[in-house]
XYZ file of C-alpha atoms in Angstrom:
550
model
C -0.054 -0.033 -0.195
C 2.832 2.428 0.960
C 4.524 1.844 -2.519
C 1.449 2.524 -4.412
C 0.749 5.685 -2.595
C 4.118 6.839 -3.110
C 4.183 5.888 -6.952
C 0.812 7.727 -7.139
C 2.465 10.835 -5.605
C 5.252 10.715 -8.031
C 2.985 10.418 -10.894
C 0.947 13.295 -9.923
C 3.850 15.756 -9.667
C 4.780 14.681 -13.453
C 7.925 12.941 -14.420
C 10.302 10.867 -12.154
C 11.558 12.718 -9.067
C 15.115 12.885 -8.117
C 16.036 9.360 -6.797
C 18.800 10.631 -4.351
C 17.502 10.090 -0.687
C 20.537 12.144 0.901
C 20.695 15.837 1.063
C 23.785 17.534 -0.621
C 26.136 19.909 1.106
C 24.595 22.581 -0.855
C 21.200 21.483 0.608
C 22.540 21.833 4.048
C 24.011 24.985 3.430
C 20.876 26.242 2.151
C 18.861 24.742 5.339
C 21.116 26.654 7.387
C 20.812 30.047 5.742
C 16.804 29.752 5.396
C 16.798 28.678 9.096
C 18.832 31.768 10.187
C 16.283 33.688 7.972
C 13.308 32.543 9.812
C 14.882 33.124 13.122
C 16.087 36.628 12.604
C 12.646 37.467 11.028
C 10.902 36.596 14.206
C 13.642 38.408 16.258
C 12.993 41.581 14.481
C 9.327 41.173 14.389
C 8.755 40.371 18.088
C 11.372 42.414 19.971
C 9.275 45.137 20.339
C 7.073 43.278 22.739
C 9.760 43.212 25.359
C 10.929 46.780 24.910
C 7.331 48.217 25.229
C 7.610 49.344 28.678
C 10.877 51.132 27.746
C 9.473 52.706 24.617
C 6.028 53.905 26.494
C 8.091 55.721 29.123
C 10.510 57.525 26.780
C 8.084 58.435 24.105
C 4.979 58.716 25.904
C 3.019 55.928 23.586
C 0.220 54.363 24.935
C -0.941 50.705 24.945
C -3.419 51.459 22.015
C -0.755 52.623 19.839
C 1.557 49.805 20.895
C -1.036 47.341 19.799
C -1.420 49.094 16.481
C 2.357 48.871 16.055
C 2.740 45.299 17.028
C -0.370 43.711 15.555
C -2.395 45.902 12.848
C 0.225 47.844 11.200
C 2.366 45.070 10.679
C -0.209 42.295 9.948
C -1.850 44.200 7.160
C 1.516 45.124 5.337
C 2.959 41.836 5.844
C -0.087 39.937 4.515
C -0.554 42.067 1.437
C 3.223 42.307 0.688
C 3.358 38.432 0.775
C 0.975 37.999 -2.137
C 3.212 39.652 -4.747
C 6.662 38.791 -3.130
C 5.199 35.061 -3.113
C 4.557 35.173 -6.890
C 7.903 36.645 -7.283
C 9.558 33.972 -5.492
C 7.783 31.690 -7.801
C 9.424 33.246 -10.930
C 12.501 35.226 -10.030
C 15.759 34.196 -8.129
C 14.934 33.322 -4.579
C 18.358 33.738 -3.164
C 18.251 37.426 -4.587
C 14.907 38.008 -3.274
C 15.550 36.799 0.258
C 18.851 38.917 0.338
C 16.955 41.998 -0.643
C 14.095 41.506 1.829
C 16.543 40.707 4.629
C 18.321 43.998 3.866
C 14.882 45.832 3.886
C 13.461 44.732 7.217
C 16.831 44.829 8.934
C 17.396 48.605 8.045
C 13.804 49.023 8.913
C 14.428 47.571 12.511
C 17.498 49.593 12.725
C 15.251 52.599 11.919
C 13.035 52.255 14.852
C 16.252 53.117 17.042
C 16.097 56.665 15.675
C 12.124 57.082 16.498
C 11.402 60.035 18.603
C 7.519 59.436 18.264
C 4.881 57.093 16.701
C 5.251 58.078 13.354
C 8.733 56.814 12.725
C 7.973 53.485 14.832
C 4.942 52.962 12.406
C 7.354 53.386 9.485
C 9.967 50.966 10.666
C 7.142 48.338 11.454
C 5.842 48.902 8.020
C 9.137 48.264 6.370
C 9.697 45.299 8.758
C 6.370 43.883 7.624
C 6.879 44.520 3.750
C 10.624 42.815 4.058
C 9.366 39.882 5.985
C 6.661 38.961 3.671
C 9.082 37.231 1.507
C 10.976 35.243 3.948
C 8.516 32.087 4.420
C 7.417 31.756 0.908
C 10.821 32.109 -0.653
C 12.405 30.238 1.967
C 10.082 27.231 1.741
C 10.201 27.076 -2.091
C 14.003 27.382 -1.910
C 14.381 24.168 0.739
C 11.791 22.121 -1.414
C 14.372 22.173 -4.284
C 17.019 21.102 -1.960
C 15.342 18.503 -0.049
C 13.877 15.214 -1.519
C 10.233 14.549 -0.982
C 10.826 11.894 1.902
C 12.943 14.446 3.717
C 10.710 17.530 3.667
C 9.290 17.014 7.076
C 12.683 17.660 8.394
C 13.014 20.974 6.316
C 9.820 22.157 7.629
C 10.914 21.319 11.241
C 13.940 23.134 10.869
C 12.033 26.258 9.822
C 9.531 25.993 12.663
C 12.289 25.324 15.008
C 14.115 28.499 13.878
C 11.062 30.532 14.370
C 10.733 29.268 17.934
C 14.445 30.316 18.286
C 13.733 33.805 16.878
C 10.968 34.186 19.340
C 12.760 33.276 22.246
C 15.833 35.454 21.317
C 13.608 38.271 21.008
C 12.498 38.095 24.498
C 15.784 37.321 26.091
C 18.081 39.299 23.678
C 15.955 42.555 23.700
C 15.347 42.670 27.523
C 18.911 41.825 28.401
C 20.535 44.260 25.793
C 18.368 46.819 26.925
C 18.926 46.494 30.505
C 22.747 46.205 29.923
C 23.119 49.271 27.997
C 20.890 51.314 30.495
C 23.067 49.922 33.682
C 26.480 50.596 31.547
C 25.667 54.282 30.830
C 23.486 54.893 34.075
C 25.976 57.749 35.156
C 27.458 58.756 31.760
C 26.210 59.912 28.479
C 25.451 57.095 26.206
C 26.938 57.156 22.660
C 24.904 59.192 20.197
C 22.218 59.584 23.229
C 20.746 56.116 22.649
C 18.479 54.649 25.269
C 18.720 51.127 26.071
C 15.529 50.073 23.709
C 17.321 52.123 20.794
C 20.563 49.983 21.049
C 18.559 46.683 21.413
C 17.093 47.620 17.929
C 20.425 48.194 16.494
C 21.681 45.027 17.846
C 18.683 43.056 16.493
C 19.203 44.741 12.982
C 22.900 43.947 12.660
C 23.023 40.192 11.995
C 20.435 40.500 8.916
C 22.787 42.585 7.082
C 25.528 39.912 7.165
C 22.919 37.184 6.246
C 21.724 39.145 3.369
C 25.380 39.135 1.913
C 25.500 35.370 2.153
C 21.959 34.942 0.508
C 22.931 37.014 -2.340
C 26.143 34.977 -2.863
C 24.344 31.458 -2.617
C 23.492 29.338 -5.585
C 19.988 28.977 -6.753
C 18.982 25.427 -7.182
C 17.035 24.331 -10.468
C 13.403 24.753 -9.534
C 11.414 21.510 -9.615
C 14.498 19.185 -10.310
C 13.812 17.370 -6.967
C 10.281 16.592 -8.037
C 11.066 15.641 -11.823
C 9.120 18.423 -13.053
C 10.615 20.861 -15.587
C 9.484 24.382 -14.766
C 9.199 26.711 -17.564
C 11.166 30.190 -16.628
C 8.688 33.162 -15.953
C 9.805 35.609 -18.669
C 8.334 38.586 -16.816
C 8.483 37.760 -12.937
C 8.268 41.627 -11.728
C 5.340 42.275 -13.948
C 3.513 39.237 -12.762
C 4.385 40.150 -9.158
C 2.983 43.792 -9.652
C -0.204 42.421 -11.293
C -0.779 40.375 -8.359
C -0.198 43.369 -5.930
C -2.695 45.453 -8.180
C -5.114 42.753 -8.209
C -5.749 42.597 -4.416
C -5.523 46.004 -3.242
C -8.861 47.794 -2.906
C -9.791 50.218 -5.799
C -6.748 49.177 -8.059
C -8.320 45.644 -8.198
C -11.382 47.009 -10.033
C -8.890 48.263 -12.666
C -7.292 44.978 -12.891
C -10.696 43.512 -13.434
C -11.374 45.942 -16.391
C -8.055 45.278 -18.003
C -8.786 41.720 -17.708
C -12.245 41.930 -19.533
C -14.000 40.427 -16.582
C -17.345 39.307 -17.256
C -20.540 40.326 -15.525
C -20.548 37.157 -13.124
C -16.975 38.215 -12.164
C -18.169 41.925 -11.258
C -21.259 40.467 -9.447
C -18.976 38.260 -7.287
C -16.392 40.949 -6.502
C -19.079 43.641 -5.461
C -21.429 41.235 -3.708
C -18.499 39.715 -1.815
C -17.429 43.379 -0.956
C -20.866 44.016 0.380
C -21.209 41.005 2.382
C -17.701 41.690 3.981
C -18.699 45.126 5.037
C -21.929 44.108 6.413
C -20.358 40.982 8.301
C -17.446 43.192 9.682
C -20.058 46.161 10.624
C -21.949 43.659 12.597
C -19.137 42.086 14.237
C -17.715 45.374 15.382
C -21.091 46.500 16.703
C -21.275 43.455 18.498
C -17.763 43.537 20.149
C -18.221 46.863 20.946
C -21.428 46.268 22.937
C -19.845 43.196 24.398
C -16.770 45.176 25.744
C -16.828 49.035 25.128
C -13.377 50.540 24.837
C -12.202 54.127 24.747
C -11.224 55.470 21.280
C -7.881 55.471 19.744
C -6.339 58.754 19.025
C -4.454 59.069 15.731
C -3.519 62.725 15.175
C -6.850 64.465 14.742
C -8.783 61.363 14.409
C -10.364 59.424 17.143
C -11.295 55.742 16.030
C -13.062 53.079 17.792
C -10.601 50.213 18.210
C -13.111 47.526 17.556
C -14.067 49.068 14.180
C -10.324 49.548 13.499
C -9.806 45.590 14.208
C -12.459 44.682 11.976
C -11.717 47.029 9.235
C -8.230 45.511 8.989
C -9.836 41.840 8.963
C -12.398 43.008 6.344
C -9.332 44.398 3.999
C -7.729 41.040 4.429
C -10.720 39.034 3.728
C -11.466 41.172 0.566
C -7.582 40.852 -0.430
C -8.373 36.991 -0.504
C -11.308 37.259 -2.593
C -9.649 39.810 -5.077
C -6.609 37.244 -5.203
C -8.863 34.132 -6.016
C -10.434 36.219 -8.771
C -7.195 37.399 -10.085
C -5.482 34.002 -10.111
C -8.771 32.389 -11.990
C -8.310 34.803 -14.882
C -4.382 35.453 -14.804
C -3.082 32.056 -13.763
C -5.832 29.367 -14.085
C -3.548 26.430 -13.210
C -2.548 27.896 -9.802
C -6.240 28.494 -9.195
C -7.030 24.966 -10.070
C -4.649 23.369 -7.910
C -4.648 25.722 -4.841
C -8.426 25.453 -4.712
C -8.530 21.757 -4.278
C -10.437 20.810 -1.056
C -7.383 19.361 0.634
C -5.332 22.653 0.015
C -8.304 24.741 1.178
C -9.064 22.609 4.201
C -5.158 22.822 5.206
C -5.257 26.496 5.097
C -8.515 26.824 7.074
C -6.902 24.350 9.648
C -3.594 26.512 9.778
C -5.690 29.704 10.188
C -7.927 28.553 12.999
C -5.161 26.935 14.838
C -3.161 30.192 14.482
C -5.968 31.941 16.447
C -5.121 29.602 19.298
C -1.314 30.062 18.961
C -1.342 33.800 18.713
C -3.881 34.101 21.524
C -1.852 31.900 23.889
C 1.457 33.355 23.119
C 0.219 37.322 23.234
C -1.055 37.050 26.688
C 0.774 34.159 28.624
C 3.723 36.296 29.803
C 1.085 38.834 31.220
C -0.771 35.946 32.648
C 2.174 34.559 34.364
C 3.134 38.005 36.003
C -0.366 38.690 37.143
C -1.461 35.207 38.226
C 1.848 33.970 39.916
C 3.497 37.159 40.640
C 6.699 36.869 38.763
C 8.646 39.870 37.765
C 8.874 40.959 34.106
C 12.690 40.118 34.107
C 11.842 36.654 35.564
C 9.054 35.994 33.013
C 11.028 37.156 29.881
C 14.066 34.951 30.630
C 12.145 31.999 31.817
C 9.365 32.176 29.216
C 11.898 32.993 26.433
C 14.084 29.869 27.074
C 11.033 27.667 27.610
C 9.588 28.870 24.273
C 12.725 28.482 22.345
C 13.368 25.061 23.813
C 9.959 23.792 23.330
C 9.448 25.460 19.962
C 12.468 23.672 18.611
C 12.130 20.223 20.345
C 8.381 19.846 19.159
C 8.888 20.405 15.310
C 12.249 18.447 15.454
C 10.149 15.351 16.926
C 7.183 15.700 14.628
C 9.219 16.387 11.335
C 11.280 13.036 11.428
C 8.083 11.255 12.970
C 5.831 12.542 10.059
C 8.486 11.478 7.502
C 8.426 7.899 8.975
C 4.570 8.036 8.908
C 4.546 9.290 5.266
C 6.894 6.514 4.117
C 4.575 3.965 5.420
C 1.028 5.638 4.900
C 1.632 8.351 2.413
C -0.026 11.833 2.963
C -2.395 10.414 5.532
C 0.499 9.466 7.684
C 1.640 13.033 8.148
C -2.148 14.104 8.672
C -2.370 11.571 11.568
C 0.508 13.300 13.282
C -1.398 16.921 13.014
C -4.693 15.097 14.401
C -2.909 13.580 17.191
C -0.908 16.878 18.213
C -3.905 19.245 17.832
C -6.591 16.637 19.242
C -4.487 16.517 22.524
C -3.107 19.819 22.970
C -6.208 21.620 24.475
C -6.207 19.004 27.494
C -2.850 19.938 29.184
C -3.643 23.447 27.995
C -6.799 23.532 30.306
C -4.670 22.106 33.298
C -2.215 24.742 32.667
C -4.268 27.815 32.884
C -6.379 26.614 35.659
C -3.334 25.832 37.784
C -3.109 27.379 41.374
C 0.876 27.713 41.456
C 3.531 28.410 38.934
C 5.109 25.201 39.185
C 1.904 23.244 38.367
C 1.431 25.783 35.514
C 4.864 25.247 33.886
C 4.596 21.459 34.218
C 1.326 21.359 32.215
C 2.390 24.193 30.011
C 5.506 22.242 28.776
C 3.323 19.286 27.892
C 0.913 21.660 26.234
C 3.348 23.646 24.249
C 5.323 20.598 23.078
C 2.103 19.307 21.445
C 1.088 22.837 20.157
C 4.371 23.216 18.114
C 4.003 19.525 16.557
C 1.409 20.246 13.919
C 3.395 22.861 11.795
C 6.003 20.634 9.870
C 3.671 17.849 8.874
C 0.628 20.288 7.826
C 3.153 22.329 5.816
C 4.705 19.248 4.128
C 1.235 18.017 3.106
C 0.282 21.536 1.725
C 3.193 21.893 -0.406
C 3.153 18.354 -1.720
C -0.396 19.111 -3.159
C 0.741 21.839 -5.447
C 3.388 21.967 -8.337
C 6.958 23.376 -7.597
C 6.518 26.578 -9.493
C 3.428 27.228 -7.271
C 4.638 26.859 -3.760
C 5.691 30.503 -3.123
C 2.056 31.653 -4.104
C 0.472 28.885 -2.124
C 2.334 29.809 1.052
C 1.499 33.489 0.431
C -1.987 32.690 0.290
C -1.610 30.784 3.440
C 0.408 33.551 5.014
C -2.340 36.038 4.395
C -5.053 33.737 5.506
C -3.263 32.838 8.926
C -1.843 36.394 9.462
C -5.326 38.214 9.273
C -7.358 35.572 10.803
C -4.849 34.348 13.252
C -2.563 37.125 14.433
C -5.631 39.477 13.556
C -8.146 37.722 15.535
C -6.376 35.497 18.312
C -4.787 38.010 20.683
C -7.799 40.378 20.025
C -10.273 37.731 21.051
C -8.294 36.923 24.307
C -8.209 40.706 25.098
C -11.846 41.093 24.487
C -13.065 38.100 26.768
C -10.571 39.461 29.342
C -11.862 43.034 29.223
C -15.455 41.768 29.363
C -14.760 39.761 32.383
C -12.659 41.771 34.668
C -9.183 41.000 33.511
C -9.691 37.107 34.016
C -6.763 36.223 31.660
C -6.880 32.464 32.346
C -10.302 32.010 31.316
C -9.813 34.521 28.364
C -6.846 32.332 27.047
C -8.784 29.084 27.304
C -11.606 30.661 25.196
C -9.865 30.396 22.219
C -9.741 26.475 22.502
C -13.235 26.744 21.468
C -12.091 26.168 17.778
C -10.360 22.985 18.430
C -13.331 20.789 17.818
C -13.850 22.449 14.501
C -10.089 21.959 13.759
C -10.418 18.194 14.289
C -13.566 17.781 12.407
C -12.012 19.493 9.322
C -8.841 17.311 9.474
C -11.089 14.054 9.671
C -12.823 15.140 6.596
C -9.334 16.074 5.074
C -8.307 12.555 5.544
C -11.272 11.456 3.254
C -10.053 13.665 0.467
C -6.298 13.667 0.740
C -5.436 10.763 -1.371
C -7.878 11.677 -4.317
C -6.304 15.196 -4.568
C -2.820 13.925 -4.269
C -3.642 12.058 -7.552
C -5.192 14.850 -9.301
C -2.555 17.518 -8.952
C -1.257 17.064 -12.531
C -4.586 16.407 -14.305
C -6.012 19.872 -12.703
C -3.042 21.795 -13.595
C -2.992 20.365 -17.159
C -6.757 20.826 -17.772
C -6.265 24.408 -16.737
C -3.497 25.045 -19.144
C -0.186 24.166 -17.483
C 2.433 23.050 -20.011
C 3.177 19.650 -18.214
């Protein structure tokens, strides 16, 4: 049975895949650089959270503004730019793309060190969001052309572990660096008049510039060779990328529809979808405002209701996904035909729903520990940072090889069962952790909970990217990235905060509330198991029928 499934998968991707079961030295080198890229991405993205107290004190910025910087501003630009940059990763030199984007986000991180108010910090976060939008689509696509099919769980585990490492380092390095600088220059003038938080931003920005040079010099692998699929070079990758961007941004998307001679049905879907999104977001905003009223957020001369701002961002993301779907159907029918297969769509929905849980937990657990168990911010930062790093590395490094082993015996369903087990069991130790009466009991249960919670990502990614052709992987990841960023980062922490505010700051109960989506996740995964084999066998057929030259 295992041999039949594997033969079917090879046929589905077209041609004979590379028979080598080993990974070349160039592949391991690429693995190291791409993993470092993911780690630095998370380091530069998340360091703002540990420096928030210093920034508030020096610049007089409130929690509302910090929330906008950490979540809303970053998420919107990160999500929107991941689409054109993901398309560029499918057609241009990925090593060059990563090199340029790392330089952009590193310089943007350093720019925050010069900030004297909200505006420059917002510009910094905008640049970080744009630059980091290419990291995962291009990095994933690159590794898939270095790693054979039976070792891709390991590749995804390495990326997931690197993300955990960067997250932990952002907490430890940011806090320790800022504190060291403030202590070192407590009685004398600091160089350039930099505060500790400003120096921490410069330290975080520096490694990226070195990594950018190394990636620029790294050899680009032959796209599709590992899968036995000859990929036709894209003659106009930048034009295609710009077309994707124009097709998803509101207003310009109508111009793109007009240029594409969209029919009446396309216009009705677009306008009707927009109306439904506006109505839905308005309704949810009114509901959440009545559930937990909040003071307005002051942005210059404008005061905005934070609930309306929140759901405006989610609505823009939802509309961007609708626009993208229509654009792909018109401009790149093979990508549309393959990516909208039931198993790929269900994998993306599972990732988005699970991200609601993950972001909701990670956004508020440090504060929960400090409030519930009276640990200091320094103790929490170091302890939680190290714990997140170790577990975030250990979980994927266990599930990656285990999912590869399961795949060798059961095909794609083997990896799917690893996802089902980890996500099905994780809520139970989570409930025990966030209802614990002392910190020791909390950390014991949290270790088990977090370990399970980090094991789903490598096998789910490996499943999803095995269900598309090599040239489509960057775009596939970008679509997924938009989905989980807008609906995960955009809703998870917000939902926890909403429930907490409405219940007098009971963070434990608020964090547990996001587990309400767990039964839905398991139900989708079980349904996905019924479709996976069929969708694997139809990859090449769907692409060819839509016009793919394979």
